[in-house]
mmCIF file of C-alpha atoms in Angstrom:
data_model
loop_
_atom_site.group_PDB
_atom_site.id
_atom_site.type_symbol
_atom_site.label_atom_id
_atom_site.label_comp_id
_atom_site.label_asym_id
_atom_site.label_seq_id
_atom_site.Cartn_x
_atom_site.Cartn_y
_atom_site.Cartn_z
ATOM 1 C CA UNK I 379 -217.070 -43.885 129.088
ATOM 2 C CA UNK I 380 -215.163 -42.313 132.469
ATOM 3 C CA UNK I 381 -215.613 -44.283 135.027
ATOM 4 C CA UNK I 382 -214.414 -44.697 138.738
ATOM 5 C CA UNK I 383 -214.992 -47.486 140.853
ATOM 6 C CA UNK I 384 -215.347 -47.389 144.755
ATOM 7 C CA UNK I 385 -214.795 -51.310 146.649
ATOM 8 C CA UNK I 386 -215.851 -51.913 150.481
ATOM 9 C CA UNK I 387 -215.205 -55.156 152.573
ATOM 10 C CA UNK I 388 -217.588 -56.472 154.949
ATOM 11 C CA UNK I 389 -216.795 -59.223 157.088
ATOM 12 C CA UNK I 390 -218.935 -60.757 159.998
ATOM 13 C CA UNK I 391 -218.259 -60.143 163.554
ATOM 14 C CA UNK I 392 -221.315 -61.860 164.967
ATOM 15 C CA UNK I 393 -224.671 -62.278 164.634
ATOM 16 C CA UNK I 394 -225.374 -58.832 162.378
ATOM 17 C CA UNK I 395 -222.078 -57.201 162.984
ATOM 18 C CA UNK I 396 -220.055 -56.402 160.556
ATOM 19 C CA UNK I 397 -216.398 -54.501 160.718
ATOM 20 C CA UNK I 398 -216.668 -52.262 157.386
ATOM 21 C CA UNK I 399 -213.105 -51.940 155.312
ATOM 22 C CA UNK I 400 -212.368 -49.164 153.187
ATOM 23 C CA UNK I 401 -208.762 -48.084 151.307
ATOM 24 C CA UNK I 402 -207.663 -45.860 154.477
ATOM 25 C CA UNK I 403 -207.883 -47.762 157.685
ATOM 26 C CA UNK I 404 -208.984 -44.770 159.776
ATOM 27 C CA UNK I 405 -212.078 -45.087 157.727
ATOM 28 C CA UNK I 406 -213.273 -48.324 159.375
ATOM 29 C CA UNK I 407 -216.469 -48.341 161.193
ATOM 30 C CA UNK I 408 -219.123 -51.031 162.334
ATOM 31 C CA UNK I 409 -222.627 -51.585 160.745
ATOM 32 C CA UNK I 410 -225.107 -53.679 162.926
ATOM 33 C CA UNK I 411 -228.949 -53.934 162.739
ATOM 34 C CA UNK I 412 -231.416 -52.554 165.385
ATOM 35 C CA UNK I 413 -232.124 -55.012 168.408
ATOM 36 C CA UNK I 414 -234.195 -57.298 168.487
ATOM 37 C CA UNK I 415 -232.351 -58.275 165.094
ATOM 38 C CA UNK I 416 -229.384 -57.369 165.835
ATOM 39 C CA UNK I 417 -227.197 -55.730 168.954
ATOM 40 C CA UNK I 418 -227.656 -52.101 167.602
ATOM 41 C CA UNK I 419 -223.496 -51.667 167.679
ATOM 42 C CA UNK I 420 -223.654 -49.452 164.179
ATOM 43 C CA UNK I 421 -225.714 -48.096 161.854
ATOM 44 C CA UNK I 422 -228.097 -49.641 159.717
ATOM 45 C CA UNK I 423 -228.126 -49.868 156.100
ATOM 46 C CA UNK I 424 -231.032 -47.854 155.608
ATOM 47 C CA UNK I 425 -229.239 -45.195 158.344
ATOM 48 C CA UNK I 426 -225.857 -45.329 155.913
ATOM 49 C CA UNK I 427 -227.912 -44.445 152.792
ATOM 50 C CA UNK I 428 -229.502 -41.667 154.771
ATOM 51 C CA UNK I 429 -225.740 -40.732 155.350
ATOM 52 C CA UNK I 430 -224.507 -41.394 151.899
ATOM 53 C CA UNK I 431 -227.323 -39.079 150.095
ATOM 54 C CA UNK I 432 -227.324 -36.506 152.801
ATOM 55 C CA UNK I 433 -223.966 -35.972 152.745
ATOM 56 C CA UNK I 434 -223.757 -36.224 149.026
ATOM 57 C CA UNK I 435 -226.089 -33.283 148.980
ATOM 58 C CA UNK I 436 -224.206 -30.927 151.405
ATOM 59 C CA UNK I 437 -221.392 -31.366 150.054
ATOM 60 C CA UNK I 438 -222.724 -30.899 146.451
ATOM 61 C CA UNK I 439 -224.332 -27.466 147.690
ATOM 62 C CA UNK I 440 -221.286 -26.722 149.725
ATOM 63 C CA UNK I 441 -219.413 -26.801 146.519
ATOM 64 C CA UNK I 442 -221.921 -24.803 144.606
ATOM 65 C CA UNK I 443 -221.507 -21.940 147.640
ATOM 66 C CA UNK I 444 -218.211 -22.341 147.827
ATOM 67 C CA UNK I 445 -217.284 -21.376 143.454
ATOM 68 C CA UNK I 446 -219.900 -18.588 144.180
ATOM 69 C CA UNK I 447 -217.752 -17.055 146.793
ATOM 70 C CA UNK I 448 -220.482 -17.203 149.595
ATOM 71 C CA UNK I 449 -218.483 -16.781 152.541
ATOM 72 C CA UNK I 450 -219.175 -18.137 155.997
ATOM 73 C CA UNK I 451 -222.050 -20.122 154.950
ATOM 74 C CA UNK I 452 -222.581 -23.204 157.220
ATOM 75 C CA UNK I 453 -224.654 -26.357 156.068
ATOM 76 C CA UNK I 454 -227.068 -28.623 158.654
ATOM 77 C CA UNK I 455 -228.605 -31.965 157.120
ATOM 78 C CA UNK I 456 -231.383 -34.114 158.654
ATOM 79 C CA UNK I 457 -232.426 -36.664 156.370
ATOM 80 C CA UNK I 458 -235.521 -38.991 157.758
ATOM 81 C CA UNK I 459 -235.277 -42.466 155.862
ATOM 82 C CA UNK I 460 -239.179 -43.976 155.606
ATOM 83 C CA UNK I 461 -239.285 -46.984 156.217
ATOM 84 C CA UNK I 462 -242.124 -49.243 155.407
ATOM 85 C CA UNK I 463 -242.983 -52.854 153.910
ATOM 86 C CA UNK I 464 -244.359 -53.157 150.495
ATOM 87 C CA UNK I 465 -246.755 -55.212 148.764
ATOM 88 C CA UNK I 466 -245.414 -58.393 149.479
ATOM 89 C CA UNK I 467 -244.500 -57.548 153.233
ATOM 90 C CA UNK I 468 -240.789 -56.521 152.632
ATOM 91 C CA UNK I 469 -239.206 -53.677 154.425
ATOM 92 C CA UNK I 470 -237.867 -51.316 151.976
ATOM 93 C CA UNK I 471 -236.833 -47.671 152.426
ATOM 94 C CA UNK I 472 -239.732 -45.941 150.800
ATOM 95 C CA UNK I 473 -238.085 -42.279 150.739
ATOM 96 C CA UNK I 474 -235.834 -40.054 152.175
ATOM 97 C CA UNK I 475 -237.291 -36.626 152.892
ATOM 98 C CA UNK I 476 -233.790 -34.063 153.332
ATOM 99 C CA UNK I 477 -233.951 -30.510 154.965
ATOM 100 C CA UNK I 478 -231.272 -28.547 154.583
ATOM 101 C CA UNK I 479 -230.624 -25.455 156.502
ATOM 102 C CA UNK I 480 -228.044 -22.951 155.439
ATOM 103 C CA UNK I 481 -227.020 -19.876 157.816
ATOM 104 C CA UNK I 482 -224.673 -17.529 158.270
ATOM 105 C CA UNK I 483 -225.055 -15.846 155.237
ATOM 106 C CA UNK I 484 -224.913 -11.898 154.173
ATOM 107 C CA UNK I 485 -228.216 -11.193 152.918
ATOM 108 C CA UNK I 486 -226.040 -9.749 149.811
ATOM 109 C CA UNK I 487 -224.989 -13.112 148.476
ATOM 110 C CA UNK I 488 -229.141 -13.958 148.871
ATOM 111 C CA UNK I 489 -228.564 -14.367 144.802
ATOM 112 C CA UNK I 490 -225.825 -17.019 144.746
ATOM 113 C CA UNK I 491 -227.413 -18.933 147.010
ATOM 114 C CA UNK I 492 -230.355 -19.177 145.515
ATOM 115 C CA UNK I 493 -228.724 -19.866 142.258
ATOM 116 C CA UNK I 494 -227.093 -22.956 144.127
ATOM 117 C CA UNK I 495 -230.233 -23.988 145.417
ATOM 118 C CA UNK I 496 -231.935 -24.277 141.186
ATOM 119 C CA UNK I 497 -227.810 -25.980 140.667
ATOM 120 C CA UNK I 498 -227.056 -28.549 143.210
ATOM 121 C CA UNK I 499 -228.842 -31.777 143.203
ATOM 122 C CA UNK I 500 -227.994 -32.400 139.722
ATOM 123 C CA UNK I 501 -224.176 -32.569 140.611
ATOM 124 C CA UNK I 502 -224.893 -35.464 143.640
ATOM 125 C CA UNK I 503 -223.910 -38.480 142.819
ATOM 126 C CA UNK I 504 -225.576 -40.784 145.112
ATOM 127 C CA UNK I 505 -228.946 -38.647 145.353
ATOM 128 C CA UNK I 506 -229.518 -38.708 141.499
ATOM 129 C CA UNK I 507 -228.309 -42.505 141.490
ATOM 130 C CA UNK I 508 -230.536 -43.792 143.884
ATOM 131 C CA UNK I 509 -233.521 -41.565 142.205
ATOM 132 C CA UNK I 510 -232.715 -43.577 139.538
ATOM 133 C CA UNK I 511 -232.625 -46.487 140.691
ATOM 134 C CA UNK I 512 -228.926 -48.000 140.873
ATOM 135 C CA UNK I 513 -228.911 -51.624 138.832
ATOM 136 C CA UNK I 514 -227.178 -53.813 141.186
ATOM 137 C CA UNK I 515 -225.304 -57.174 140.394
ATOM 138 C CA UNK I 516 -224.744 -59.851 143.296
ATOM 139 C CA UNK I 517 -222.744 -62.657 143.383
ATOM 140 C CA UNK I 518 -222.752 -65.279 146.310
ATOM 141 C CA UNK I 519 -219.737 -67.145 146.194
ATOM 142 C CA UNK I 520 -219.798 -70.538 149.347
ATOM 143 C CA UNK I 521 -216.604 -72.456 150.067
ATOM 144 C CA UNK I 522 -216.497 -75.250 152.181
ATOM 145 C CA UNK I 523 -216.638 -75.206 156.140
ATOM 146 C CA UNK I 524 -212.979 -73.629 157.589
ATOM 147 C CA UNK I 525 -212.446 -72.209 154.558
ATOM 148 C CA UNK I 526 -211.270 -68.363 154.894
ATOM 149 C CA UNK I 527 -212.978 -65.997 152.295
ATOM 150 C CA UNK I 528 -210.579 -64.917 149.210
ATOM 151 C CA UNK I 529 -208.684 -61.241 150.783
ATOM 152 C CA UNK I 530 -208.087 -58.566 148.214
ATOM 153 C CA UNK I 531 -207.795 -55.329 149.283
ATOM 154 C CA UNK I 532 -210.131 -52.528 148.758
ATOM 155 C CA UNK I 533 -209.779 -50.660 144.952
ATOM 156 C CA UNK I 534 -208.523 -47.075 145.693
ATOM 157 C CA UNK I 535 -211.456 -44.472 145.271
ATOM 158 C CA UNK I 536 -209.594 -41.540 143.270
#
């Protein structure tokens, strides 16, 4: 089986700050939690998966316009994360509702588009992962007080 692997590095700033580390260092950015939590310097997680699967799905649908030769098409995303606690009183994102507007397109290519539209989601990776609910694997690793946590350097994302 293909596969591809994609490695981030958070460490802590303070409090809920956290300076996030990808393979290209003009990819850095900051993820914080809402006040009163946090200080509200970055997105939140549920705010980055609204990111990751709207921006998985434009860019799967720009793709789709794209091989169809739809010219000058141009692709707006608001994605509105839910967010609500379950049963036991957890906060969990409960859904993501995604609108996507298209414009700028010749009513003559009305035909690709909406062939893109039947095509697309099945080709975004994060969308059809987290619809499927992504099995995740954690680890917590504690060394002694002072000690500096292991550094190894992001793994490239092809």
């Amino acid at each position: 089986m293909e596969e591809m692997q994609a490695t981030v590095r958070l460490t802590q700033h303070e409090g809920y700050r956290f300076a996030v580390e990808m393979e290209q260092p003009h990819w850095a950015l900051t993820v914080d939690e809402a006040p009163p939590i946090g200080r509200g310097q970055g997105p939140n997680p549920a705010r980055m998966l609204a990111v990751a699967v709207g921006h998985c799905l434009s860019s799967s649908l720009q793709f789709c316009l794209q091989k169809s030769r739809v010219e000058g098409a141009r692709i707006t995303t608001e994605v509105t994360a839910s967010i609500r606690r379950n049963d036991r009183g957890r906060w969990r994102v409960a859904g993501l509702n995604v609108e996507i507007d298209v414009s700028g397109v010749d009513p003559a290519q009305q035909g690709s588009v909406e062939r893109c539209r039947q095509l697309f989601e099945d080709f975004c990776i994060v969308t059809e992962s987290v619809r499927h609910g992504v099995p995740v694997d954690v680890a917590v690793r504690v060394g002694e007080a002072g000690d500096a946590p292991t550094a190894r350097p992001p793994a490239p994302v092809p």
